[in-house]
Coordinates of C-alpha atoms in Angstrom, one line a residue:
X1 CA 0.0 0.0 0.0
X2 CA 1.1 3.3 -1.0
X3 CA 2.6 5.9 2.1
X4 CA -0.1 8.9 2.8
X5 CA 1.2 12.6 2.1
X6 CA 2.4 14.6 5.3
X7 CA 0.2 16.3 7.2
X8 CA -1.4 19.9 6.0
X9 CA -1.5 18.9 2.4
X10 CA -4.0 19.7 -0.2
X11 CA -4.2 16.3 -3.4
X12 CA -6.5 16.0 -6.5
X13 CA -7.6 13.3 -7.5
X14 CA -10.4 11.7 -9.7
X15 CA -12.2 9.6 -7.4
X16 CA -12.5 8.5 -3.0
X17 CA -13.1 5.5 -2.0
X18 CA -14.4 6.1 1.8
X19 CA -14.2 2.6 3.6
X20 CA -11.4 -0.2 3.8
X21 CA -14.1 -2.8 4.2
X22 CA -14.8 -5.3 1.5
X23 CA -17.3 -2.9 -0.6
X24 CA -14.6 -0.3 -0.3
X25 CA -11.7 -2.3 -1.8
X26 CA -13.9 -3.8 -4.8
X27 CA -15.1 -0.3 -6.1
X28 CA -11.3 0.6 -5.8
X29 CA -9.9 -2.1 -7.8
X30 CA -13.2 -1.8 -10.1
X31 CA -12.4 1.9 -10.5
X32 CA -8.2 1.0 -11.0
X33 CA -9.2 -1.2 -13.6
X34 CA -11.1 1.3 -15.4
X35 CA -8.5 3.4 -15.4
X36 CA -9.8 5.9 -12.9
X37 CA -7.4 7.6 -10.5
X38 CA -8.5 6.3 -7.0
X39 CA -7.5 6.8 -3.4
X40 CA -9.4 5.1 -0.5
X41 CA -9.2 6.0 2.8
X42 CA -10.4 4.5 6.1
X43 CA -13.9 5.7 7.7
X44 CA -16.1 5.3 10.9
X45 CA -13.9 2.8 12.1
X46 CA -11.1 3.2 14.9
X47 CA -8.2 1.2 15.5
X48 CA -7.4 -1.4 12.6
X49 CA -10.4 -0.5 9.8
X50 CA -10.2 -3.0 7.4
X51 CA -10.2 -5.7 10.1
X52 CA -12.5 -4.0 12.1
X53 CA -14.5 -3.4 9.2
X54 CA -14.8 -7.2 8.4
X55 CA -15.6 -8.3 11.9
X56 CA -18.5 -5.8 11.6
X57 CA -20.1 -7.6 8.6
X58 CA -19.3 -11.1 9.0
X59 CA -20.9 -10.9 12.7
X60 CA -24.3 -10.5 10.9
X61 CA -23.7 -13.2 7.9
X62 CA -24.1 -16.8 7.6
X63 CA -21.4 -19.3 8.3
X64 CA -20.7 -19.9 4.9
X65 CA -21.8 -15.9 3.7
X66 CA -19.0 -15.5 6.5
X67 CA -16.2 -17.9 4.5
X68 CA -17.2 -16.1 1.2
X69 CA -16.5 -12.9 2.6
X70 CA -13.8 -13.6 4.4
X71 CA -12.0 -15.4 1.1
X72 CA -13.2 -12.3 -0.9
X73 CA -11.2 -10.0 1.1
X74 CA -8.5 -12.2 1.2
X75 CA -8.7 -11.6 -2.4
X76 CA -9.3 -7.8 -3.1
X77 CA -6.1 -7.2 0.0
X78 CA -3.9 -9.5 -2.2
X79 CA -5.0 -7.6 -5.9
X80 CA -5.0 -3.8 -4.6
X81 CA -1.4 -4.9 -2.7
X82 CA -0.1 -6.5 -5.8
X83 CA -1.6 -3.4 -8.4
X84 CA -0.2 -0.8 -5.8
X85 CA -3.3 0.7 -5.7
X86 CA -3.3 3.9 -3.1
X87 CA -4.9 2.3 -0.1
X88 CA -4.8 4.2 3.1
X89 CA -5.9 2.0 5.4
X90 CA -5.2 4.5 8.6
X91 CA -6.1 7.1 7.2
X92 CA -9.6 8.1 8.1
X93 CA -12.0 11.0 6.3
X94 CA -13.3 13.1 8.8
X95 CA -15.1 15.8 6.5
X96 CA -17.0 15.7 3.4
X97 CA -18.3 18.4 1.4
X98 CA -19.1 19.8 -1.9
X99 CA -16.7 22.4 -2.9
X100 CA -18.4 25.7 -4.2
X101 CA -17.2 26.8 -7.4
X102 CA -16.3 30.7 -8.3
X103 CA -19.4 31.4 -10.7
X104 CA -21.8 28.9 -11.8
X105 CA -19.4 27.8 -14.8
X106 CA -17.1 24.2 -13.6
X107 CA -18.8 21.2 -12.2
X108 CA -19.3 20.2 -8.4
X109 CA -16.2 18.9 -6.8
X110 CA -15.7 17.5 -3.3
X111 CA -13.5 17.9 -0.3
X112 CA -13.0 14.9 1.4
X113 CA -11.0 15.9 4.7
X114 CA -9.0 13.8 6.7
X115 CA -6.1 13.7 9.7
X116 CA -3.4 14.2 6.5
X117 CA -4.9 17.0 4.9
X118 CA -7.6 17.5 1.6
X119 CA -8.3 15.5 -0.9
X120 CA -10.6 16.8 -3.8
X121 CA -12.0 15.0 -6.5
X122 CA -15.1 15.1 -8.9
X123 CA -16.5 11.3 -7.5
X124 CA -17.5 10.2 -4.3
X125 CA -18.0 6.7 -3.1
X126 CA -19.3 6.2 0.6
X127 CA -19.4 2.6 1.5
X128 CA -19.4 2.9 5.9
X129 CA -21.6 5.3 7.2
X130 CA -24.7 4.9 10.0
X131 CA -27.6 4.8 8.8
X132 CA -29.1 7.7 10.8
X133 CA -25.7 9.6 9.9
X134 CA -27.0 9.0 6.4
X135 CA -30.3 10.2 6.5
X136 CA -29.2 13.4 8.3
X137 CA -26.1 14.2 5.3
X138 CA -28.6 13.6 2.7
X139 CA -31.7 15.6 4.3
X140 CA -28.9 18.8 4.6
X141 CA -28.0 18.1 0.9
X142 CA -31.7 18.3 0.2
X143 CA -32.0 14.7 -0.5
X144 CA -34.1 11.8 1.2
X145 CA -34.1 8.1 0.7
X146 CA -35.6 7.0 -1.9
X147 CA -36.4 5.1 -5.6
X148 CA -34.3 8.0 -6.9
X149 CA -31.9 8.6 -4.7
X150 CA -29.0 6.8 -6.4
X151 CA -29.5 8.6 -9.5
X152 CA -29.7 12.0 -7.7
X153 CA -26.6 11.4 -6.0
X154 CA -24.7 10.8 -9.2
X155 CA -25.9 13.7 -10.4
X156 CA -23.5 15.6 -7.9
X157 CA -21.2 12.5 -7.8
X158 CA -21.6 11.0 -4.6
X159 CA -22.0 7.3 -4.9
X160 CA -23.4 4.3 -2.2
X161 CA -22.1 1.2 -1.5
X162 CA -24.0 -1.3 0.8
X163 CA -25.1 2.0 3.3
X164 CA -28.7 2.5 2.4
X165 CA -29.6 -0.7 3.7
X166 CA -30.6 -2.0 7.3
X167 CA -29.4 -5.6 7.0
X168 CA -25.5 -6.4 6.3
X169 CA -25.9 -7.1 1.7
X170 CA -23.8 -10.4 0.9
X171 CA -20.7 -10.6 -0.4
X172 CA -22.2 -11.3 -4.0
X173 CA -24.6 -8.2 -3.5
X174 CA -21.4 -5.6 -2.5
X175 CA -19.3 -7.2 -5.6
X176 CA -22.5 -6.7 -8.2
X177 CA -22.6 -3.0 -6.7
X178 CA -19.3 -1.9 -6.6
X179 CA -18.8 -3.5 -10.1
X180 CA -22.4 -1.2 -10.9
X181 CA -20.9 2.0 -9.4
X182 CA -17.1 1.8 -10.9
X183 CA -18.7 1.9 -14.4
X184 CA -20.9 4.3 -13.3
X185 CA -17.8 6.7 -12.1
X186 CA -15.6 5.6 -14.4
X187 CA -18.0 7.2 -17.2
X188 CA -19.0 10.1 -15.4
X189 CA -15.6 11.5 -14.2
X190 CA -13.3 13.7 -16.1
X191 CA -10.0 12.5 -17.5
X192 CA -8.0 15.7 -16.0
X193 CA -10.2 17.4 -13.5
X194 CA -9.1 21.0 -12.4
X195 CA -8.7 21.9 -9.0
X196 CA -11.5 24.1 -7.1
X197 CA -10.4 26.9 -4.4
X198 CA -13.7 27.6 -3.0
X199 CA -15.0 27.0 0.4
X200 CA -16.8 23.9 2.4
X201 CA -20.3 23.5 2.7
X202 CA -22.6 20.9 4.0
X203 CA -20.1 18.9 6.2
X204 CA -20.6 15.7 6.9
X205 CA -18.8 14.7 10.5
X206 CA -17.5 10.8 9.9
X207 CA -15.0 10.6 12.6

């Protein structure tokens, strides 16, 4: 895994991956693979994330749900290790936000904000969050659960993985959306964004 810039530091980059977990590492390498510019960082989560992360989900699966997932990860840890993709597994986001642009010319960009500095980037994907943490970003971004949701949300390039629901989604489930939601970015984001000066709105807290 790659080593995360110092401290105080401002990056660009196409797309973040919040979450270590399972769902978190497939969009990554779905999104590598694609050729999209990824870094994922750790969220929610204290301590070790991606194992913490694990034990989280497989406490509410199945024995054998729990084996899949458990090989799974074994799987996407070995790939994003072997691809170097740019994993920061203690790392955690603590702020997201859209970034206002000067004018109304320039697509929305976000901030995601964590212990090492900013990271912006045009694509969002948030695969650890609680629910009611959820509901209460989305209701100050003027959005509510919903048939629509996910399409609204892509429409200002924040993407969910696995969150919206109330019951832990299988192994197979997170694979067929991460796989959904890497094309998705992959076609929406910008070969070369440009980077965005203007100020935070609508935090979300995630620490």
């Amino acid at each position: 895994m790659s080593t995360p810039p110092p401290p105080s530091t401002s990056e660009s980059t196409s797309a973040v991956v919040i979450g270590t977990g399972l769902s978190g590492l497939a969009v990554a390498v779905e999104l590598s693979r694609r050729g999209v510019d990824v870094v994922t960082v750790d969220g929610l989560e204290s301590g070790s994330p991606s194992t913490a992360t694990t034990a989280l989900r497989v406490a509410d699966l199945a024995s054998a749900e729990s084996a899949e997932y458990l090989e799974v990860m074994r799987h996407l840890r070995k790939h994003a290790a072997s691809q170097g993709l740019d994993v920061r597994g203690r790392v955690r986001a603590q702020h997201l936000a859209l970034v206002e642009q000067p004018g109304s010319a320039g697509p929305l960009r976000w901030a995601v904000r964590t212990e090492r500095g900013v990271i912006l980037t045009d694509a969002v994907i948030l695969t650890r969050c609680a629910h009611n943490q959820l509901r209460r970003f989305l209701a100050d971004l003027g959005f509510s659960l919903g048939e629509k949701l996910m399409e609204d949300l892509a429409g200002i390039g924040l993407y969910l993985i696995g969150v919206t629901e109330l019951s832990s989604p299988s192994a197979r489930e997170l694979l067929r959306q991460a796989k959904s939601v890497g094309k998705a970015v992959a076609r929406a984001t910008m070969p070369e964004p440009g980077p965005s000066t203007g100020p935070f709105t609508a935090p979300l807290q995630l620490a």
